[in-house]
Structures are given as structure tokens and as C-alpha cells.
Coordinates of C-alpha atoms and ligand atoms in Angstrom, one line a residue:
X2 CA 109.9 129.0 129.2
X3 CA 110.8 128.5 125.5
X4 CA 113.3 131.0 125.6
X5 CA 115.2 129.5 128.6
X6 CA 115.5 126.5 126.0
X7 CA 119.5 125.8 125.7
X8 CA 120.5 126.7 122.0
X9 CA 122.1 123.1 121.4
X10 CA 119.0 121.7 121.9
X11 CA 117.1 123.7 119.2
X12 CA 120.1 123.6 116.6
X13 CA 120.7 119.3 117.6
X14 CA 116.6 119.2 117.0
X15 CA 116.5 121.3 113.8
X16 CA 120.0 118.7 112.7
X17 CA 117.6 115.7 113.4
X18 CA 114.5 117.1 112.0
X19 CA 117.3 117.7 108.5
X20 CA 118.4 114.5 108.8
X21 CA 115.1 112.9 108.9
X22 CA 114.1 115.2 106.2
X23 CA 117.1 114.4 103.9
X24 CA 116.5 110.5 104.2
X25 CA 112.7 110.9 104.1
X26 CA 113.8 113.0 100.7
X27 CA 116.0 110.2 99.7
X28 CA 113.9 107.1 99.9
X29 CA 111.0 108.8 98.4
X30 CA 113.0 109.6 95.5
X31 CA 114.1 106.1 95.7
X32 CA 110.7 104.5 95.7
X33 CA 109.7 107.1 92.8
X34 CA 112.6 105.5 90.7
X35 CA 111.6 102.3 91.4
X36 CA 107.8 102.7 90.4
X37 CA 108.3 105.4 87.4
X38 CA 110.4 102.5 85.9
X39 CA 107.8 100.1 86.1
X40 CA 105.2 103.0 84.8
X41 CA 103.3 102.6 88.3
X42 CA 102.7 105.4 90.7
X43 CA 100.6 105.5 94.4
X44 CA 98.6 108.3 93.0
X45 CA 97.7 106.8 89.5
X46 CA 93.8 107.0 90.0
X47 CA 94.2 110.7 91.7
X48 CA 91.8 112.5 89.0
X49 CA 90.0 109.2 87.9
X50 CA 89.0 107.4 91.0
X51 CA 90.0 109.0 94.0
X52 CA 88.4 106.6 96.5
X53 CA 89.8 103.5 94.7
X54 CA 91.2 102.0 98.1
X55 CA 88.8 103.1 100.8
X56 CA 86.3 101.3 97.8
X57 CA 88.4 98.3 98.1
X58 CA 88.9 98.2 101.7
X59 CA 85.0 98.9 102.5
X60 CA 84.1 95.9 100.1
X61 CA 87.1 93.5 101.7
X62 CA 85.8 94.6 105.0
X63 CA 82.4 93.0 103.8
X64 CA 83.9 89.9 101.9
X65 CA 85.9 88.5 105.4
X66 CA 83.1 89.2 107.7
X67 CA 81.2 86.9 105.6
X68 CA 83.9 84.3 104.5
X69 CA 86.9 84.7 106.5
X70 CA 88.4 82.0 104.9
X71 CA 89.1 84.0 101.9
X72 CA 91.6 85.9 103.3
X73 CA 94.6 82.8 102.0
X74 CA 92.8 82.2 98.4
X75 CA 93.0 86.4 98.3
X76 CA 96.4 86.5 98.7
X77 CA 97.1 83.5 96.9
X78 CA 95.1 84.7 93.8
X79 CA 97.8 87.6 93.7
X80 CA 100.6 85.3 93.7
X81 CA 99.5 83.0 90.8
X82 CA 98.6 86.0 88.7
X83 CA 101.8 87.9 88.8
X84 CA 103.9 84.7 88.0
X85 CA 102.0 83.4 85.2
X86 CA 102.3 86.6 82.6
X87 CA 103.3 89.1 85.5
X88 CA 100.3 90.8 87.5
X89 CA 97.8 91.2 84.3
X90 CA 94.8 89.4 86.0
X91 CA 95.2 86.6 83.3
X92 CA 94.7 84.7 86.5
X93 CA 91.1 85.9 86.9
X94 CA 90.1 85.3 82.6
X95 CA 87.7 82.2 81.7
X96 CA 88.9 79.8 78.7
X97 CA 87.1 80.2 75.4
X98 CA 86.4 77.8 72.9
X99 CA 89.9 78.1 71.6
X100 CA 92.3 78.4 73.9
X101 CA 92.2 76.8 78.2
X102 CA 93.0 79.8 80.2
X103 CA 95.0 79.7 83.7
X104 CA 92.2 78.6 85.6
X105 CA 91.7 76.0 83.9
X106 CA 95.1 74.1 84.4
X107 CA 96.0 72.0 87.5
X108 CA 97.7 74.1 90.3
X109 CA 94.3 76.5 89.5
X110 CA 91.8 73.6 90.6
X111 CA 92.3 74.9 93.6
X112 CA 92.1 78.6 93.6
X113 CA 89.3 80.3 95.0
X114 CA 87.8 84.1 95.6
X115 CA 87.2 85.0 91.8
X116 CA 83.1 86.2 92.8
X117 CA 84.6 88.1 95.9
X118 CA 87.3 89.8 92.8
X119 CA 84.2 90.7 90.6
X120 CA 81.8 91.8 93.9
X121 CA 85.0 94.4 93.8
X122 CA 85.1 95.1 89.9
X123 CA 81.6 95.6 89.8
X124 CA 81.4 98.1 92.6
X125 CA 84.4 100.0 91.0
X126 CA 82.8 99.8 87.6
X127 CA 80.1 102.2 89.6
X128 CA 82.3 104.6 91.1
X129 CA 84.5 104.9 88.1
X130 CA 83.4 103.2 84.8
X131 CA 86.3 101.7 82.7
X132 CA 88.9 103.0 84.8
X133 CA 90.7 100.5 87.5
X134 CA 92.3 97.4 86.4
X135 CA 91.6 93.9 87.7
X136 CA 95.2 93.2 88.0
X137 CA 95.4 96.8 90.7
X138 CA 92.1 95.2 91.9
X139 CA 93.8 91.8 92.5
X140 CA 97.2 93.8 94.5
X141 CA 94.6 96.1 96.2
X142 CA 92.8 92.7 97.9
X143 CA 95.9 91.1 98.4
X144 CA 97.1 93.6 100.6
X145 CA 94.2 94.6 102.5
X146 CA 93.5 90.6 103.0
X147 CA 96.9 90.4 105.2
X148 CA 96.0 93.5 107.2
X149 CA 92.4 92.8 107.8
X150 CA 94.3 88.9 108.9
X151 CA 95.9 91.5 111.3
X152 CA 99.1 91.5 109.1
X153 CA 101.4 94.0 107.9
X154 CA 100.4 97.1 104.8
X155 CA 102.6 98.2 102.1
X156 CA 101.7 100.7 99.6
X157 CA 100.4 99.3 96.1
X158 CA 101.5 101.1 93.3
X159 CA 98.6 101.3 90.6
X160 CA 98.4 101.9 87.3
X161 CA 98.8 98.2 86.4
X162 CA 96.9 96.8 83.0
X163 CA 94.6 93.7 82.3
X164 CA 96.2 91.3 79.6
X165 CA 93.9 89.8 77.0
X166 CA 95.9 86.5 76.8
X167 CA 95.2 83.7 79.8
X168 CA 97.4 80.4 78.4
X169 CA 97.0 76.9 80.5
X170 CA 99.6 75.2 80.2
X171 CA 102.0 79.0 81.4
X172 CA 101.1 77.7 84.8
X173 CA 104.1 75.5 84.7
X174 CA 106.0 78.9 86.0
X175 CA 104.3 78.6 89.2
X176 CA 106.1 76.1 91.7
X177 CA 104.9 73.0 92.6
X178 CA 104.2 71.7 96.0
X179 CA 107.0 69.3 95.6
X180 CA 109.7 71.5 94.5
X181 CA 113.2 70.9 96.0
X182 CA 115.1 74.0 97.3
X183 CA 116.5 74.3 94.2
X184 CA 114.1 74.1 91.7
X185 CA 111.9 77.0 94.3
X186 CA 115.3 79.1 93.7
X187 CA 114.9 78.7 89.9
X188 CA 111.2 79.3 89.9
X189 CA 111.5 82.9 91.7
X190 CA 114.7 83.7 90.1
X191 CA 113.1 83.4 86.8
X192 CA 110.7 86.2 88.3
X193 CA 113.3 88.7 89.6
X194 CA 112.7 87.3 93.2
X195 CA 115.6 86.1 95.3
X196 CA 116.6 83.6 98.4
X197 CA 115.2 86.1 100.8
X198 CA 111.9 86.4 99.1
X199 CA 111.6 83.3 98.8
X200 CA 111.5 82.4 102.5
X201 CA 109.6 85.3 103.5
X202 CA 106.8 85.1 101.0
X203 CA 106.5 81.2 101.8
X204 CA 105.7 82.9 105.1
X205 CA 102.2 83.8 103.4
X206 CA 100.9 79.7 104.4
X207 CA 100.6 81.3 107.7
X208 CA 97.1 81.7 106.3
X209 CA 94.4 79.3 104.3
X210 CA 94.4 76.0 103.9
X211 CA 95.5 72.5 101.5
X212 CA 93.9 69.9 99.9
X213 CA 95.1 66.7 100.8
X214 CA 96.5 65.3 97.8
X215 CA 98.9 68.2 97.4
X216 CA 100.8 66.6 100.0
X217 CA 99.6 63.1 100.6
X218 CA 102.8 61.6 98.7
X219 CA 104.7 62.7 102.1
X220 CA 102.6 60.3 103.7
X221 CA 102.3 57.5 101.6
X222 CA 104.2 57.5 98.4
X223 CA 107.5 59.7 98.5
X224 CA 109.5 57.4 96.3
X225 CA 106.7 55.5 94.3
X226 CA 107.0 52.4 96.6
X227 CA 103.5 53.3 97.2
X228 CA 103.4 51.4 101.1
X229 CA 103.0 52.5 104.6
X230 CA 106.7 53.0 105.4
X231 CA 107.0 55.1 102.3
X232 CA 107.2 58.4 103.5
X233 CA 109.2 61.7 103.7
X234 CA 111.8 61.9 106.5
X235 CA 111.6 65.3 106.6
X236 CA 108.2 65.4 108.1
X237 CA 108.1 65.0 112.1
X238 CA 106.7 61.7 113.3
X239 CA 103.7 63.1 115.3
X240 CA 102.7 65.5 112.3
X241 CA 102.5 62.2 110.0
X242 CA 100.7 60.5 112.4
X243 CA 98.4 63.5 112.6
X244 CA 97.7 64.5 108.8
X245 CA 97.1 60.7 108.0
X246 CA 94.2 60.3 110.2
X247 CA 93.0 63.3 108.3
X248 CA 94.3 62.8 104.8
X249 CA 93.3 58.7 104.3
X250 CA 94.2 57.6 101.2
X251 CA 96.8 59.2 98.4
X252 CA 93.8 60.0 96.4
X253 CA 92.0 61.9 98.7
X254 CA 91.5 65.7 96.9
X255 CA 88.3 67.0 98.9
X256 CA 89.7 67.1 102.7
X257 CA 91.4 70.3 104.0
X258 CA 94.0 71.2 106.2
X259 CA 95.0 74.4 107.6
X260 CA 98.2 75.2 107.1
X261 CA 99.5 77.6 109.9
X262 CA 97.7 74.4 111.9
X263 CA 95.9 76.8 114.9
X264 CA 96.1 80.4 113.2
X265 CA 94.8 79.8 109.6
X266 CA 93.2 83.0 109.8
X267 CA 95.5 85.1 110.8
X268 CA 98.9 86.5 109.4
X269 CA 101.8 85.7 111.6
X270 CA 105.0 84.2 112.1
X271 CA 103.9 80.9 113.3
X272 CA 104.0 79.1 109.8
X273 CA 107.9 79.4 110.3
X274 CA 107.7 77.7 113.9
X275 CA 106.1 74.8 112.3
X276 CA 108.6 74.7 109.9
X277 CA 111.8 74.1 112.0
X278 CA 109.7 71.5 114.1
X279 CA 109.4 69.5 110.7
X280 CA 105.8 70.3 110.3
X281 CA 105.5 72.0 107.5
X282 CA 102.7 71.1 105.0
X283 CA 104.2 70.7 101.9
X284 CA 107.7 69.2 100.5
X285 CA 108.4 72.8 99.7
X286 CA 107.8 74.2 103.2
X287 CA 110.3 71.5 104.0
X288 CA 112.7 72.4 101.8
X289 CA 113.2 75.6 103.5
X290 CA 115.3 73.9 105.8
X291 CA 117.9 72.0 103.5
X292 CA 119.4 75.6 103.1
X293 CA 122.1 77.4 105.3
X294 CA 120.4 80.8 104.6
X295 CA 116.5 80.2 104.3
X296 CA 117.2 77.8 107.6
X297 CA 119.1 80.7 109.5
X298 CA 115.4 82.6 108.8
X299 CA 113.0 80.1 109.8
X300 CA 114.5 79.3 112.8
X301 CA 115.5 82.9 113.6
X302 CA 111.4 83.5 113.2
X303 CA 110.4 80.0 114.9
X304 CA 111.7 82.3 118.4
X305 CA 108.4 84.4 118.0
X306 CA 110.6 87.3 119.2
X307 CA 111.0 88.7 115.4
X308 CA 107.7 88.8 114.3
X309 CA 107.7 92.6 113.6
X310 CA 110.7 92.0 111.5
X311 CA 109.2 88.9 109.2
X312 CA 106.0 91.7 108.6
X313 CA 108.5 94.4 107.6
X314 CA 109.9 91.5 105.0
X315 CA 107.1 90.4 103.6
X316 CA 106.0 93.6 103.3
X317 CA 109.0 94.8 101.2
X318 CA 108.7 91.4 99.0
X319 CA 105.4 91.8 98.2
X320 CA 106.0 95.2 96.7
X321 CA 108.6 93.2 94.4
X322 CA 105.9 90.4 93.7
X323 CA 103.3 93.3 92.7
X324 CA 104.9 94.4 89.8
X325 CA 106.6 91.4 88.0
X326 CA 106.4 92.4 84.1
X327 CA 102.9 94.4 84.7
X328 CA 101.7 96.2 81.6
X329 CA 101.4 99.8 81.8
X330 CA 100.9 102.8 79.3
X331 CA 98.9 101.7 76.6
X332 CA 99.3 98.2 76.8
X333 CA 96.7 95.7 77.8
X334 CA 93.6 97.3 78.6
X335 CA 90.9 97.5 81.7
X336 CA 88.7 94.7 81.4
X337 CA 84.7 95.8 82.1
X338 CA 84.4 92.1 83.1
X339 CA 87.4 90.2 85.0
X340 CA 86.7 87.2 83.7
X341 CA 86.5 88.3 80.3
X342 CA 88.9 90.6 77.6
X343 CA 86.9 93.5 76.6
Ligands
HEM413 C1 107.2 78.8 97.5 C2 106.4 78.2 96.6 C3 105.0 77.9 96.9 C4 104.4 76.7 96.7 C5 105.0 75.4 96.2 C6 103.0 76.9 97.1 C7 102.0 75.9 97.0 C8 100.8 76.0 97.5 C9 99.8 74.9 97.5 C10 100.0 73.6 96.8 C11 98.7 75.3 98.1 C12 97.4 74.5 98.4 C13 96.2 74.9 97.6 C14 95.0 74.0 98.0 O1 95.2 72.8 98.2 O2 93.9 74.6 98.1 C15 99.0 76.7 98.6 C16 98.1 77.5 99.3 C17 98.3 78.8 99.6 N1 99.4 79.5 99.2 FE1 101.1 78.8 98.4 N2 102.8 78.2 97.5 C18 104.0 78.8 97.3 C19 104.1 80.2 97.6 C20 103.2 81.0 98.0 C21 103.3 82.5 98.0 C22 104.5 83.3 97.5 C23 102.1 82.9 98.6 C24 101.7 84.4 98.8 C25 102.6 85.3 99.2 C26 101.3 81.8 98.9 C27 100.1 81.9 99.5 C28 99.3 80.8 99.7 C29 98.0 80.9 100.4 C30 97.5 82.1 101.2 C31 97.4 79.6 100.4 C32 96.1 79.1 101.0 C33 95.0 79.3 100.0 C34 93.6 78.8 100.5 O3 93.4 78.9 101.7 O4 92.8 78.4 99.6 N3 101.9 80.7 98.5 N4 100.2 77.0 98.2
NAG414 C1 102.0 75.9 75.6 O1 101.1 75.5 74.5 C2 101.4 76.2 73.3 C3 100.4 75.8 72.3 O2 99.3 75.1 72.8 C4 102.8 75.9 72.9 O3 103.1 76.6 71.7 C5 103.8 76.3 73.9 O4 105.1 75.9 73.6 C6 103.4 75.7 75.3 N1 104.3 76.3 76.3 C7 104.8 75.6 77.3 C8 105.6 76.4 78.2 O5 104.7 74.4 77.4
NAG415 C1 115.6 69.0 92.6 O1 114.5 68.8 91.7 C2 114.9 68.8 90.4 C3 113.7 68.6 89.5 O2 112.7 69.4 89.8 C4 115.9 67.7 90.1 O3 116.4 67.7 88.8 C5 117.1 67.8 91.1 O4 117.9 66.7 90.9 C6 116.6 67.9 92.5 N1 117.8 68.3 93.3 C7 118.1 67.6 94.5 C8 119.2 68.1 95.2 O5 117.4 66.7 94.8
NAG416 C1 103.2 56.8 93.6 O1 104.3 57.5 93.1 C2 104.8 57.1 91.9 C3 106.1 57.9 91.5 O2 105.9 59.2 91.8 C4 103.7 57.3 90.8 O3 104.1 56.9 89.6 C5 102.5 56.5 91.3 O4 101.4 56.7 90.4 C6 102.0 56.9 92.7 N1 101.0 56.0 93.1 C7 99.7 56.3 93.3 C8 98.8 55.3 93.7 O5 99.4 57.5 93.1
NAG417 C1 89.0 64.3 92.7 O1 89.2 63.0 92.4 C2 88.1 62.4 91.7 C3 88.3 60.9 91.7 O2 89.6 60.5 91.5 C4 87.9 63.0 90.3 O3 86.8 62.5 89.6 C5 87.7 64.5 90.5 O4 87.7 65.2 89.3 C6 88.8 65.1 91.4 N1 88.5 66.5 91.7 C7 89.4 67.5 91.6 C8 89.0 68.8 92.0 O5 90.6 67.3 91.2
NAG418 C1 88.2 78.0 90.0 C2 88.2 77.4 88.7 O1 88.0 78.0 87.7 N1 88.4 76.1 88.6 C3 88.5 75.4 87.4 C4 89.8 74.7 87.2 O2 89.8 73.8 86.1 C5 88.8 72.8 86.1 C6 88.9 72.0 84.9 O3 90.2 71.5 84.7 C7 87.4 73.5 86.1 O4 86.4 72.5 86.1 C8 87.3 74.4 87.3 O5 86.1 75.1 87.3

């Protein structure tokens, strides 16, 4: 049977297989240039702790049966730490008597999953004493929150180190729910990150939750007239309507509100249809429509027809996000304790 196989067809498979060879060749040289520049490498823990991810994944496994909620803080934990001080786990240290660490300042009040972080460490600590990172902890969680939300994977590059300084007042890098389109643009700029990522990685308010104060100005105090009529025109009518019977009063800070409003818990391209119906949460989310380019995404994404394109996206951003100015080699250290320098 084989042998009555045309030629053509042999030689025109052996071209293809070639030509998926050479480009298979070519982009794994091209992610190896990538990562050897940033000192990081898939295989980092080969010798020193082989199971490192199947570790991670069992314990994340454990972590969202019992709090599914924490898949949003997970992934937002990753985000703060690499833009204050790149992804060093500074995030993750507690203040000491002379100096207020990260946590400590405003946009952290609300951060949450640092026991789940050290349930992780700890079990590492085990398998491989003084060996993985927090801040490869912290990427390792990130990512395996978003496919255990039934997201997208990317591989995580390791080899990241811990940084022994955590400053308050650094937070000031991160942006703020009220950021304009511009001052967003700025804000990721200043961390290598573009338009594109931008938009996509707002895409990760698909999952979790917000406090109401963080956007309660929308409903009752966008331009200090501090009344009922004062509010953002950006947000749809209904949507007001709905997040002020929830959010009462300008001060409230203990209510919550999902904010991928009927899919909290899972990762996918909803966030961007509530977007371009004027219902996103935050002044930022908003602003995602004042632009030509990130509007052209949000509504391309709002059709629900793309969705395995937005997961290829924020797959590729997050790769960028997970290693902004790491410390490799021999800088930094690995912290015994997260929350402490060694
Ligand atoms: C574009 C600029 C961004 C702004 C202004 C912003 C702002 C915020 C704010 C104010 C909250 C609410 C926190 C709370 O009340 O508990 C929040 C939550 C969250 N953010 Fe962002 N964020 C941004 C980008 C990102 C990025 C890049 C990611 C990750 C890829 C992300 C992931 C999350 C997640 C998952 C939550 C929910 C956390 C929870 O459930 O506790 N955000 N964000
Ligand atoms: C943060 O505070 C330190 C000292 O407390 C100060 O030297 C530094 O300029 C401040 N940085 C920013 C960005 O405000
Ligand atoms: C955007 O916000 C910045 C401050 O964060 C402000 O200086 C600027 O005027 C705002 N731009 C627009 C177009 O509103
Ligand atoms: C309303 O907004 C203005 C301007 O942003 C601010 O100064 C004022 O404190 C706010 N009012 C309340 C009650 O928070
Ligand atoms: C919430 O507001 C109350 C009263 O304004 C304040 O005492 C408390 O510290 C606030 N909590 C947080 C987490 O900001
Ligand atoms: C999670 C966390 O560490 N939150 C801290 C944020 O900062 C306040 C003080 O400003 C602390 O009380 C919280 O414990």
C-alpha cells in the first residue's frame, strides 16, 4: 500500500514537515533570545527542582477548590509585583520598623492571596530548600490561576530573584482606577508595555471583583460637585442605576462587585462586551473606548466570535509583564520566608 504512495506526496509531506521544522527552529531560537537576555530560561530549576510546576499546580489545584475567589487577587498579585520594582516579589514583603513596604500603601489595601503565596513557598521550601523564588512562585500562580479559570497557558520562564527592598510610596507606578487613556499609556510605557497590551491585559477584570469606592466617584462625584446628577457620562444609564443600589454612599469601601458582572470566575472575553455597552467598572475600563485602536479591540472582542484570539494575546502580554526588570544571576536572593528578606 505504501509503496503505491505517489512520490509528490512524500517529497510535498517531507517539504511541510521542513518547513514546520525550520519555523519551529526559528521561533525557538527566537524565544531563547528573548529569555537568555533577560537571564531566564523554562528549564532553570531542571537539576534543582524538577517538579517546581506540577508542585505549583497541585497546590493551586487545592487553593481554588477551597477559595475560588482567589483566582483575580492571584493574578492581580502578579501584576502589582512586576510594576512596582519589576517581578521581585517586593509585592509579597511586610514593612519593618523603618521603612512601609508595598503592601502597606493604598492601591495594596486591597490585595489579597499572600497565605495562599506562602501555603506555595512553604511546600516548595520542602521539595527544594532555598531554591525557587517567590517572584517565579508569584508568575507560576498567576498563570496556572487563568487556566484553572479555564483561560489560556503560556510558558513561564524562571529563574527570577526576590528583591530585599519593598518601598510604599513606589506604588505610585501602578495605575490608578481613574486613569485617563493617556495617563494608562504612560503608566505601561514606562514598563516596556504598549497600546496593545494595554487592552488586552485590561482583559484580566474578566475575573475578581472591586470595592466600591474605587469607582463610586462615577456615581456620585465625577467633578467634585459631590450631588446626584454628578456622574460620569461614560457609564450606561442602567449600569448606574444598578451599581448604586449596590454601592450607597461615596464612602462605602466594604461592598463588592464583580467585575466581569455574571463570569467573575472565569477567564473570558466578556469583560470587553461590557466594555463597549458602557459598563465597564472603572474610569479606566472606560477609557478603553476614547481610543481609535484600543476601541477597534474591545468591540472586535464584544462579538464573542474572537475569544480564541484575545487568549492567544493575553497570553503573549503576559510573557512581556513576567519579566519587567526581574533580577537574575546573582542579584537579589531567594527569600526562605515571602514576606520577609532573608
Ligand atoms: C489598566 C490598568 C489597571 C487598573 C487601573 C486596575 C485597577 C484595578 C482596581 C482598582 C481593582 C479593584 C481592587 C479591589 O477593589 O479589590 C482591580 C482589580 C483587579 N485587577 Fe486590575 N487594574 C489594571 C490592570 C490590571 C491588569 C494588567 C491585570 C492583570 C493582568 C489586572 C487584574 C485584576 C484582577 C484579577 C482584579 C480582581 C482582584 C480581586 O478579585 O480581588 N488589572 N484592578
Ligand atoms: C519615596 O520616598 C522616599 C523617601 O521616603 C523618597 O526619597 C522618594 O523620592 C519617594 N519616591 C517617590 C516616587 O515619591
Ligand atoms: C489625563 O489625565 C492627566 C492626569 O492624570 C491630565 O493631566 C490630562 O489632562 C488628562 N487628559 C485628558 C485628555 O483628559
Ligand atoms: C468629591 O470630589 C472632589 C474632587 O475630586 C473631592 O475633593 C471631594 O473630597 C469629594 N467628595 C467626597 C465627599 O468624597
Ligand atoms: C473604610 O472606611 C472607614 C471609615 O471611613 C475607615 O475607618 C477604614 O479604615 C476604611 N477601610 C479601608 C480598608 O480602607
Ligand atoms: C493585605 C495587606 O497587607 N494590607 C495592608 C495594607 O495596608 C494597611 C495599612 O495601610 C494594612 O492595615 C493592611 O494590612
Amino acid at each position: 500500500m505504501a509503496s503505491s504512495r505517489p512520490l509528490r506526496s512524500i517529497v510535498g509531506t517531507a517539504a511541510i514537515s521542513m518547513a514546520v521544522l525550520v519555523v519551529v527552529v526559528l521561533s525557538a531560537a527566537a524565544a531563547m533570545a528573548t529569555t537568555a537576555a533577560a537571564g531566564l530560561d523554562m528549564d532553570f530549576y531542571g537539576n534543582t527542582c524538577p517538579h517546581v510546576e506540577d508542585i505549583v499546580k497541585e497546590e493551586m489545584v487545592e487553593i481554588l477548590k477551597a477559595a475560588p475567589t482567589l483566582a483575580g487577587p492571584l493574578l492581580r498579585l502578579h501584576f502589582h509585583d512586576c510594576f512596582v520594582r519589576g517581578c521581585d516579589a517586593s509585592v509579597l514583603l511586610d514593612s519593618t520598623p523603618t521603612s512601609t513596604a508595598e503592601k502597606d500603601a493604598t492601591p495594596n489595601l486591597t490585595l489579597r492571596g499572600f497565605g495562599s503565596v506562602q501555603r506555595v513557598k512553604d511546600r516548595l521550601e520542602k521539595a527544594c530548600p532555598g531554591t525557587v523564588s517567590c517572584a517565579d512562585i508569584l508568575a507560576l500562580m498567576a498563570r496556572d490561576a487563568v487556566v484553572l479559570a479555564r483561560g489560556p497557558s503560556w510558558p513561564v520562564v524562571l529563574g527570577r530573584r526576590d528583591g530585599r527592598v519593598s518601598v510604599a510610596n513606589e506604588t505610585n507606578q501602578l495605575p490608578p482606577p481613574t486613569a485617563n487613556f493617556t495617563r494608562l499609556v504612560q503608566m505601561f510605557a514606562a514598563k516596556g508595555l504598549g497600546v496593545k497590551d494595554l487592552v488586552v491585559l485590561s482583559g484580566g477584570h474578566t475575573l475578581g471583583t472591586a470595592h466600591c469606592n474605587l469607582f463610586s466617584d462615577r456615581l456620585y462625584n465625577f467633578t467634585g460637585a459631590n450631588n446626584l446628577a454628578d456622574v460620569d457620562p461614560a457609564l450606561d444609564d442602567a449600569y448606574l442605576a444598578r451599581l448604586r443600589s449596590r454601592c450607597r454612599s461615596l464612602a462605602d469601601n466594604t461592598t463588592l462587585n464583580e467585575m466581569d458582572a455574571g463570569s467573575f470566575l472565569s477567564f473570558d472575553a466578556s469583560y470587553y462586551r461590557l466594555v463597549a455597552k458602557r459598563r465597564g467598572l472603572f474610569h479606566s475600563d472606560a477609557a478603553l473606548l476614547t481610543d481609535p485602536v484600543t476601541r477597534a479591540y474591545v468591540q472586535r472582542q464584544a462579538t464573542g466570535l474572537f475569544a480564541q484570539e484575545f487568549f492567544r494575546d493575553f497570553a503573549d502580554s503576559m510573557v512581556k509583564m513576567s519579566t519587567i526588570d526581574v533580577l537574575t544571576g546573582a542579584q537579589g536572593e531567594i527569600r526562605k520566608k515571602c514576606y520577609l528578606v532573608n
